Coordinates of C-alpha atoms and ligand atoms in Angstrom, one line a residue:
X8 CA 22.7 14.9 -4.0
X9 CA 20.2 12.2 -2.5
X10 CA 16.7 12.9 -3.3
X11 CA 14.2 15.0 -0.8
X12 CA 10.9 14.4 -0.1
X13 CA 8.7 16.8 1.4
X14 CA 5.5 15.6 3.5
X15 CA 3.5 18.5 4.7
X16 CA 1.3 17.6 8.3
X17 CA 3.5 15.9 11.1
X18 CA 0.6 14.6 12.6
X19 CA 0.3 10.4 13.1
X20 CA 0.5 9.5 9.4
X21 CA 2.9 12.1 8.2
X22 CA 5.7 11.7 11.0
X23 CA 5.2 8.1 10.9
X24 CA 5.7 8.0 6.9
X25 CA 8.6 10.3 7.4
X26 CA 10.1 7.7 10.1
X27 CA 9.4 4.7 7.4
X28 CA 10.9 6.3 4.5
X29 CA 14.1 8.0 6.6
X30 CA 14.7 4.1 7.9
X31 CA 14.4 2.8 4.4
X32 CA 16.9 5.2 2.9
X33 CA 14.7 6.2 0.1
X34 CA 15.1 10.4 0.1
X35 CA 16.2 13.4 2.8
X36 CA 12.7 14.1 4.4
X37 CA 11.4 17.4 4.9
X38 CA 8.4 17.5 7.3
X39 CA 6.3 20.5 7.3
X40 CA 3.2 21.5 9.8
X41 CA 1.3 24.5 11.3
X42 CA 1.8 23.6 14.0
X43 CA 5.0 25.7 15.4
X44 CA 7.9 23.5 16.8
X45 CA 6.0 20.0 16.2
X46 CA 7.4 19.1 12.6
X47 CA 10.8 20.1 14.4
X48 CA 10.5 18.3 17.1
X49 CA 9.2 15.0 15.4
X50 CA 12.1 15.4 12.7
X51 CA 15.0 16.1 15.2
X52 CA 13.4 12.7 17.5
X53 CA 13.3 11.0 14.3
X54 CA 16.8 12.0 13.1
X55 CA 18.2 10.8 17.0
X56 CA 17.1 7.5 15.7
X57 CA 19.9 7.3 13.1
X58 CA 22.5 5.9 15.1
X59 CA 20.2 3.1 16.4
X60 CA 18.4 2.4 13.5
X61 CA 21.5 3.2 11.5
X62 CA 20.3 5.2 8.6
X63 CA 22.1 8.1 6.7
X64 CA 19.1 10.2 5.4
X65 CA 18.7 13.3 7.0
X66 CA 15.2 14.8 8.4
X67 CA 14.8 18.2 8.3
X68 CA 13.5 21.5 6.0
X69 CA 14.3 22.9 3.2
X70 CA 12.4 23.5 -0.3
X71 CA 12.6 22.4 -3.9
X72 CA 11.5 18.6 -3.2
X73 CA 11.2 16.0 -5.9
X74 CA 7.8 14.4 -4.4
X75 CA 5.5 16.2 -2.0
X76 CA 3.3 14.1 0.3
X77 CA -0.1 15.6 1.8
X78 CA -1.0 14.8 5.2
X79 CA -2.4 18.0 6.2
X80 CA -6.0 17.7 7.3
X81 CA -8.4 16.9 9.8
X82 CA -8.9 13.0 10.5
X83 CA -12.7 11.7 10.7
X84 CA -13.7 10.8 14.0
X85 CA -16.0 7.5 15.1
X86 CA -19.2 8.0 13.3
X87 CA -18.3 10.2 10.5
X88 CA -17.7 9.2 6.8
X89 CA -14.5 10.4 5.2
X90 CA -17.2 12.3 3.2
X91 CA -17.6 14.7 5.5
X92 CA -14.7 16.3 6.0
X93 CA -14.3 17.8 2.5
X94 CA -15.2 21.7 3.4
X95 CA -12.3 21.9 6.1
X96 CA -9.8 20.0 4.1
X97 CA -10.7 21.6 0.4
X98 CA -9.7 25.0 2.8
X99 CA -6.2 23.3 4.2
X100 CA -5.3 21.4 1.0
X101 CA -5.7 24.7 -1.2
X102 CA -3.8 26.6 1.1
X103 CA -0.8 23.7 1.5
X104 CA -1.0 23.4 -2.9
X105 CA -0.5 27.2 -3.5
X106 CA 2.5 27.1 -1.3
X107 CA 3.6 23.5 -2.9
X108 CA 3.6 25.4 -6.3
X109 CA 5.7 28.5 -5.2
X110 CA 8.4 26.3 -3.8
X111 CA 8.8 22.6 -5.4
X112 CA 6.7 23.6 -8.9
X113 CA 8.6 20.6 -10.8
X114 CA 7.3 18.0 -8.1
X115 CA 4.9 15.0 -7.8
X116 CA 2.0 15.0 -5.4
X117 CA 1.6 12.1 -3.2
X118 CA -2.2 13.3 -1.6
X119 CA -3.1 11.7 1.4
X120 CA -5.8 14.0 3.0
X121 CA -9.2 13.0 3.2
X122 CA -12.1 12.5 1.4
X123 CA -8.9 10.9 -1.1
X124 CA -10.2 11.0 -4.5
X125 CA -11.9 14.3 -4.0
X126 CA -8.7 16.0 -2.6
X127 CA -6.5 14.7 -5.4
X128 CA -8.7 16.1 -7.8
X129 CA -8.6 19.0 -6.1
X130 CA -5.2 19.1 -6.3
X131 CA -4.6 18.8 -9.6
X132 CA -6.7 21.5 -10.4
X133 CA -5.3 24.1 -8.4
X134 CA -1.4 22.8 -9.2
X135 CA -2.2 23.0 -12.5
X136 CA 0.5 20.1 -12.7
X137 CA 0.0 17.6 -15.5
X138 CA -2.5 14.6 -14.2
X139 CA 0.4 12.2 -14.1
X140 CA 2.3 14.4 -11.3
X141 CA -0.9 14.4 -8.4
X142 CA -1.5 10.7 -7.2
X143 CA -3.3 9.6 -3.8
X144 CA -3.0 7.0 -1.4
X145 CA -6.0 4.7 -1.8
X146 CA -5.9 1.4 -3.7
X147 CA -2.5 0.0 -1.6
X148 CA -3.8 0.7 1.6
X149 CA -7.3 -0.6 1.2
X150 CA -5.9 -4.0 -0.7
X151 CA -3.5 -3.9 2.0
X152 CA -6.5 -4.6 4.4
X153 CA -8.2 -7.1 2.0
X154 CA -5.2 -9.4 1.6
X155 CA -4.6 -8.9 5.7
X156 CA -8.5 -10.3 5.9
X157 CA -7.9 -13.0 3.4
X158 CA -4.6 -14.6 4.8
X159 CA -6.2 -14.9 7.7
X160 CA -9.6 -16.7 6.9
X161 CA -7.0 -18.9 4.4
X162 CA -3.9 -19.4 7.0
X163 CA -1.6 -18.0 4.4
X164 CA 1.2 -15.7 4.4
X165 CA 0.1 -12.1 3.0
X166 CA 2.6 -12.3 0.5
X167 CA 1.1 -14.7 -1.4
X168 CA -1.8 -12.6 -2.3
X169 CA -2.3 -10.3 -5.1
X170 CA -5.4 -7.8 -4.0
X171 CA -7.0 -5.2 -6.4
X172 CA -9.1 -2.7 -4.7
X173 CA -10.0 -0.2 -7.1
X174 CA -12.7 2.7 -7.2
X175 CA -13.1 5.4 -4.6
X176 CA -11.4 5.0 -1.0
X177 CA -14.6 4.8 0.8
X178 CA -18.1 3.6 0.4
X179 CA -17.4 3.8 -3.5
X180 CA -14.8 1.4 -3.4
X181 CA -14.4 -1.8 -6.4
X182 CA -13.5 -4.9 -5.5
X183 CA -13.5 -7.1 -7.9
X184 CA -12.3 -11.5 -6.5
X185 CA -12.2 -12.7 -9.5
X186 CA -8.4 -10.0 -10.0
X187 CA -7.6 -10.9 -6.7
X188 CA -4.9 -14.0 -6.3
X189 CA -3.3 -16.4 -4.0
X190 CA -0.4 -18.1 -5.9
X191 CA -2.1 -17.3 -9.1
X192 CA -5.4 -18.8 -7.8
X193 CA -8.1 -16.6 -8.2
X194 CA -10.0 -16.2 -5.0
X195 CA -13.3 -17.3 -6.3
X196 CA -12.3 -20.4 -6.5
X197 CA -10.9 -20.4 -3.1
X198 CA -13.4 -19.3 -1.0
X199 CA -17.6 -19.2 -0.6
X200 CA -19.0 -15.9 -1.9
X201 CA -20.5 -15.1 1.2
X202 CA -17.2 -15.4 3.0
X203 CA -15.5 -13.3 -0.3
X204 CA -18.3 -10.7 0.5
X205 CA -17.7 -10.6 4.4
X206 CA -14.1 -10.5 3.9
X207 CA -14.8 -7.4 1.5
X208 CA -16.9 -5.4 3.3
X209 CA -14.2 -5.8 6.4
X210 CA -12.0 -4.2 4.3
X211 CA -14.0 -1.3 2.9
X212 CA -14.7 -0.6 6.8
X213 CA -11.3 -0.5 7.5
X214 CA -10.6 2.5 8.5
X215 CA -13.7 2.9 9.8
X216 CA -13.1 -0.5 12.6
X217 CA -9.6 1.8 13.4
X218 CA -11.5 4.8 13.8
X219 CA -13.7 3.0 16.0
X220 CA -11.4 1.6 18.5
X221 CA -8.6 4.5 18.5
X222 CA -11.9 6.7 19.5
X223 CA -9.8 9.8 18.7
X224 CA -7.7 10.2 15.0
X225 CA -7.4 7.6 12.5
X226 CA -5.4 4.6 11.3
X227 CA -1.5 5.6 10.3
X228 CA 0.9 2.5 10.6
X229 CA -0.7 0.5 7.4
X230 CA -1.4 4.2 5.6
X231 CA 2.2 5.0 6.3
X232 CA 3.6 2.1 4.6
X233 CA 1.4 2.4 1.7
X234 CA 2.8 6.0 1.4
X235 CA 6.3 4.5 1.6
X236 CA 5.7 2.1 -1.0
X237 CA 4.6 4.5 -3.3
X238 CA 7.0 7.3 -2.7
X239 CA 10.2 4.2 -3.2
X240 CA 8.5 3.3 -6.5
X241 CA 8.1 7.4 -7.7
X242 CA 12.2 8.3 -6.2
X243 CA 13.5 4.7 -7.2
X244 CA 11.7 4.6 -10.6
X245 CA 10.7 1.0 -9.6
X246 CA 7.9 1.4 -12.3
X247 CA 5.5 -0.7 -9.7
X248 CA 1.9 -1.1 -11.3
X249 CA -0.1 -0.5 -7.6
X250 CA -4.0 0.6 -7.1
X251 CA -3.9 4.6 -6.8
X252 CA -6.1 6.9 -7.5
X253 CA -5.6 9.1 -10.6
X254 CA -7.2 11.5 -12.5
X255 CA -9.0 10.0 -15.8
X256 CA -9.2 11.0 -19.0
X257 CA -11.1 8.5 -21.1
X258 CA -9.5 5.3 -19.3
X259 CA -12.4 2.8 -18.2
X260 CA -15.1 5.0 -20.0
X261 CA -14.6 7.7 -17.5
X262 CA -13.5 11.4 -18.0
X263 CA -13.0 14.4 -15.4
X264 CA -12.8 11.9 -12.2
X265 CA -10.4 10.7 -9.9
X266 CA -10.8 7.1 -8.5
X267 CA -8.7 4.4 -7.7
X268 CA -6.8 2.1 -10.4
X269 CA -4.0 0.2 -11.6
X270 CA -1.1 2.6 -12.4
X271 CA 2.7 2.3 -13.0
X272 CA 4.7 4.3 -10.6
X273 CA 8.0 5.9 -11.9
X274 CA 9.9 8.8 -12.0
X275 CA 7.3 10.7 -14.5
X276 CA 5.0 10.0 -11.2
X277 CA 1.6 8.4 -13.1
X278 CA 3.6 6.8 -16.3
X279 CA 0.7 4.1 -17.5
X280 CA -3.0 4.1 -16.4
X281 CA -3.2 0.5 -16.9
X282 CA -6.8 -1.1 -18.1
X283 CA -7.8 -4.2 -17.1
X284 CA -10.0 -6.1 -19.3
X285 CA -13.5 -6.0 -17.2
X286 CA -16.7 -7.1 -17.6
X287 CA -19.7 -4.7 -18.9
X288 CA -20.9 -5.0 -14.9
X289 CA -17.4 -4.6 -13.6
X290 CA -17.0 -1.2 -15.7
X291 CA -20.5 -0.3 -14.2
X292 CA -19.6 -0.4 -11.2
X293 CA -16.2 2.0 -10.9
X294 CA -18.2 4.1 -13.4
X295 CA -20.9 4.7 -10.6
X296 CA -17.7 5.2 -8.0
X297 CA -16.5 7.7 -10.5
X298 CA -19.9 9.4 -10.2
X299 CA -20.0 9.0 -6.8
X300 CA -16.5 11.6 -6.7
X301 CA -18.1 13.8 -9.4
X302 CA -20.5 14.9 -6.7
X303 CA -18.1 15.6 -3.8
X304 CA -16.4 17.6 -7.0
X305 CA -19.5 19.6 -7.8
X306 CA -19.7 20.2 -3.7
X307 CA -15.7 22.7 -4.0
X308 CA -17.6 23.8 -6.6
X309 CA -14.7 22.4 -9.5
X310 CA -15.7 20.2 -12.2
Ligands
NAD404 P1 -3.4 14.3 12.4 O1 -4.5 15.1 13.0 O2 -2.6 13.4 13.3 O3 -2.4 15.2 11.6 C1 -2.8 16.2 10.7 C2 -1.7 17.3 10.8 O4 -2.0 18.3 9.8 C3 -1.8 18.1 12.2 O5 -0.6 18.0 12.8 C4 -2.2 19.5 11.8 O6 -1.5 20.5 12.6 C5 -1.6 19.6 10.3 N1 -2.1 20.7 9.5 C6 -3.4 21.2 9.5 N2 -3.4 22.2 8.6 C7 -2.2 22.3 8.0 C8 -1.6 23.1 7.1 N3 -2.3 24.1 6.4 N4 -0.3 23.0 6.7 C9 0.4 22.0 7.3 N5 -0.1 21.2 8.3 C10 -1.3 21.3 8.6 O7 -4.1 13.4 11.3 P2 -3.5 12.1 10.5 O8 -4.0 10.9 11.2 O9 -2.1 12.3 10.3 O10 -4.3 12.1 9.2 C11 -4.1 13.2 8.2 C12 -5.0 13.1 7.0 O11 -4.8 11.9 6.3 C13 -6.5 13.0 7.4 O12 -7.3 13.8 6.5 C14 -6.9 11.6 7.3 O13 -8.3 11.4 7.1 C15 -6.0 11.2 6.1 N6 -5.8 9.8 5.9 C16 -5.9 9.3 4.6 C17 -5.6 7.9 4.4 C18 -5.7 7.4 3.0 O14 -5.7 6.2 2.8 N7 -5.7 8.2 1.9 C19 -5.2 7.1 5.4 C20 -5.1 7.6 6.7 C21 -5.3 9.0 6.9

C-alpha cells in the first residue's frame, strides 16, 4: 500500500505542496480544509493532471496518514509580522491537532502555519506526540532564499551552495557565513561582509518582499517545495540532515524551545538533532532566538 500523506488547509501552500508531492510520486495525498467543496475541488483538478503529468499517486481523503502537514491558518498580510497572527492560529492549529490525534495518532507532524516555531511547539504539546514526530518548515525555506540571493550576487548555480539558516523563522533567525558554502568554500571568504550582511537581511525579509508585492496572501511555490523535500526525506527515509525547527531538550544550551536547526529526517520523523560546533557568540545568538519563541510561548499561555 503506497504511503498517504495528509495536509490539512487547501489554500495556496497546501494545494500547491499536494500538487508537488502527487507529481513526485512520494505518497497518496489527502487534502483537507474548512472550507466545503475547495479541498475537493483542488484534489479532483489536481488528480485530472495525472494523465498529463503522468503520475500514479492518487489525491483524495481518507484517514490514518503516516505524515500530516499543517497548512491551516491565516497568512500575514503587507505590514504585519508573522508574530502577529499567533491568537487566530493557536485557535485553528489546536482545533486541526485534536482531530489529527483522533484519526492518524501514530503520525508525524509536518507544521507549517504561522508564527512557525511557536505553532510547532504548540503542537507538540497538545499531540502529546514524542518531540521527534512534530517538525516545521523553517530552516529549508529561508536557506532556500539565502542561497537564491547568493548565486545571484556570485553568478553561480544554486546547487553549488550549502546554506544554513538556523534560529527562529522570522526576525529571530541565525545566520551564521562562516557554515554557509559554495564548492566547499566558505562564504566569508568569498564575499565582503557588507555584501554577506545585505544578502542576509534579503533573506530574513523574504517572505516579507513576497508579502509585499502579492499585496494579498503570502509566498507558496518556494514554501511548497521546502514541504516537499521534507516530507520525501520523512516517507523515503532519505535520512537528509536539513535546517527545521524542533523542539529542544538540552541541544545548543537550550531547553523547552522550538527553533530552527540541523536535523536528520527519517522515518522516526526527527532521528538526530545534530550540533554544530559554534562559537560562544554563535550559541548566543540562537539562545536569544530561542528566548525570543519562549515569549510568543508564554503569550498561548504553554510553557
Ligand atoms: P491560505 O489562506 O491560502 O490557506 C489557508 C487555508 O486554511 C484556507 O483555505 C482556510 O480555509 C484553511 N483553514 C482555516 N482553518 C482551517 C481549519 N480549522 N481546518 C482546515 N483548514 C482550515 O494561506 P497559505 O498561503 O496557504 O498559508 C497557510 C499558512 O502557512 C499561513 O499561516 C502562512 O503564514 C503559513 N506559511 C508558513 C511558511 C513557513 O515557512 N513555515 C511559508 C508560507 C506560509
Amino acid at each position: 500500500m503506497p504511503a498517504k500523506i495528509s495536509i490539512i488547509g487547501a489554500g495556496n501552500v497546501g494545494a500547491t505542496s499536494a500538487q508537488r508531492i502527487a507529481e513526485r510520486g512520494y505518497a497518496d495525498v489527502v487534502l483537507v480544509d474548512i472550507v466545503e467543496g475547495l479541498p475537493q475541488g483542488k484534489a479532483l483538478d489536481i488528480q485530472q493532471s495525472a494523465p498529463v503529468i503522468n503520475f500514479n499517486t492518487a489525491v483524495t481523503g481518507t484517514n490514518g496518514s503516516k505524515v500530516v502537514i499543517i497548512t491551516a491558518g491565516l497568512p500575514r498580510k503587507p505590514g504585519m509580522t508573522r508574530d502577529q497572527l499567533l491568537a487566530a492560529n493557536a485557535e485553528i492549529v489546536t482545533g486541526v491537532i485534536n482531530n489529527i490525534v483522533k484519526y492518524s495518532p501514530e503520525c508525524i507532524i509536518l507544521m507549517v502555519s504561522n508564527p512557525l516555531d511557536a505553532m510547532t511547539y504548540l503542537a507538540v504539546k497538545a499531540s502529546r506526540f514524542p518531540r521527534k514526530r512534530v517538525v516545521g518548515l523553517s530552516g529549508v525555506l529561508d536557506s532556500a532564499r539565502l542561497s537564491t540571493f547568493i548565486a545571484g550576487e556570485l553568478k553561480v548555480s544554486p546547487k553549488d551552495i550549502s546554506a544554513w539558516v538556523l534560529g527562529a523563522h522570522g526576525k529571530g533567525m541565525v545566520v551564521i557565513p562562516r557554515l554557509t558554502t559554495v564548492r566547499g568554500k566558505p562564504l566569508t571568504g568569498l564575499l565582503p561582509e557588507e555584501t554577506i550582511n545585505k544578502l542576509v537581511e534579503r533573506a530574513v525579509q523574504g517572505g516579507a518582499e513576497i508579502v509585499g508585492l502579492l499585496k494579498s496572501g503570502s509566498a507558496f511555490y518556494a514554501p511548497s517545495a521546502g514541504i516537499a523535500r521534507m516530507a520525501e526525506s520523512i516517507i523515503r527515509d532519505k535520512k537528509e540532515i536539513l535546517p527545521c525547527a524542533a523542539l529542544l531538550d538540552g541541544e545548543y544550551g537550550i531547553k523547552d524551545s522550538v527553533i530552527g536547526v540541523p536535523v536528520k529526517l527519517g522515518r522516526g520523523g526527527i532521528e538526530q538533532i545534530v550540533e554544530f560546533e559554534l562559537s560562544a557568540g554563535e550559541k548566543q545568538r540562537l539562545y536569544n532566538s530561542a528566548e525570543g519563541i519562549k515569549l510568543l510561548i508564554k503569550q498561548m499561555g504553554l510553557g
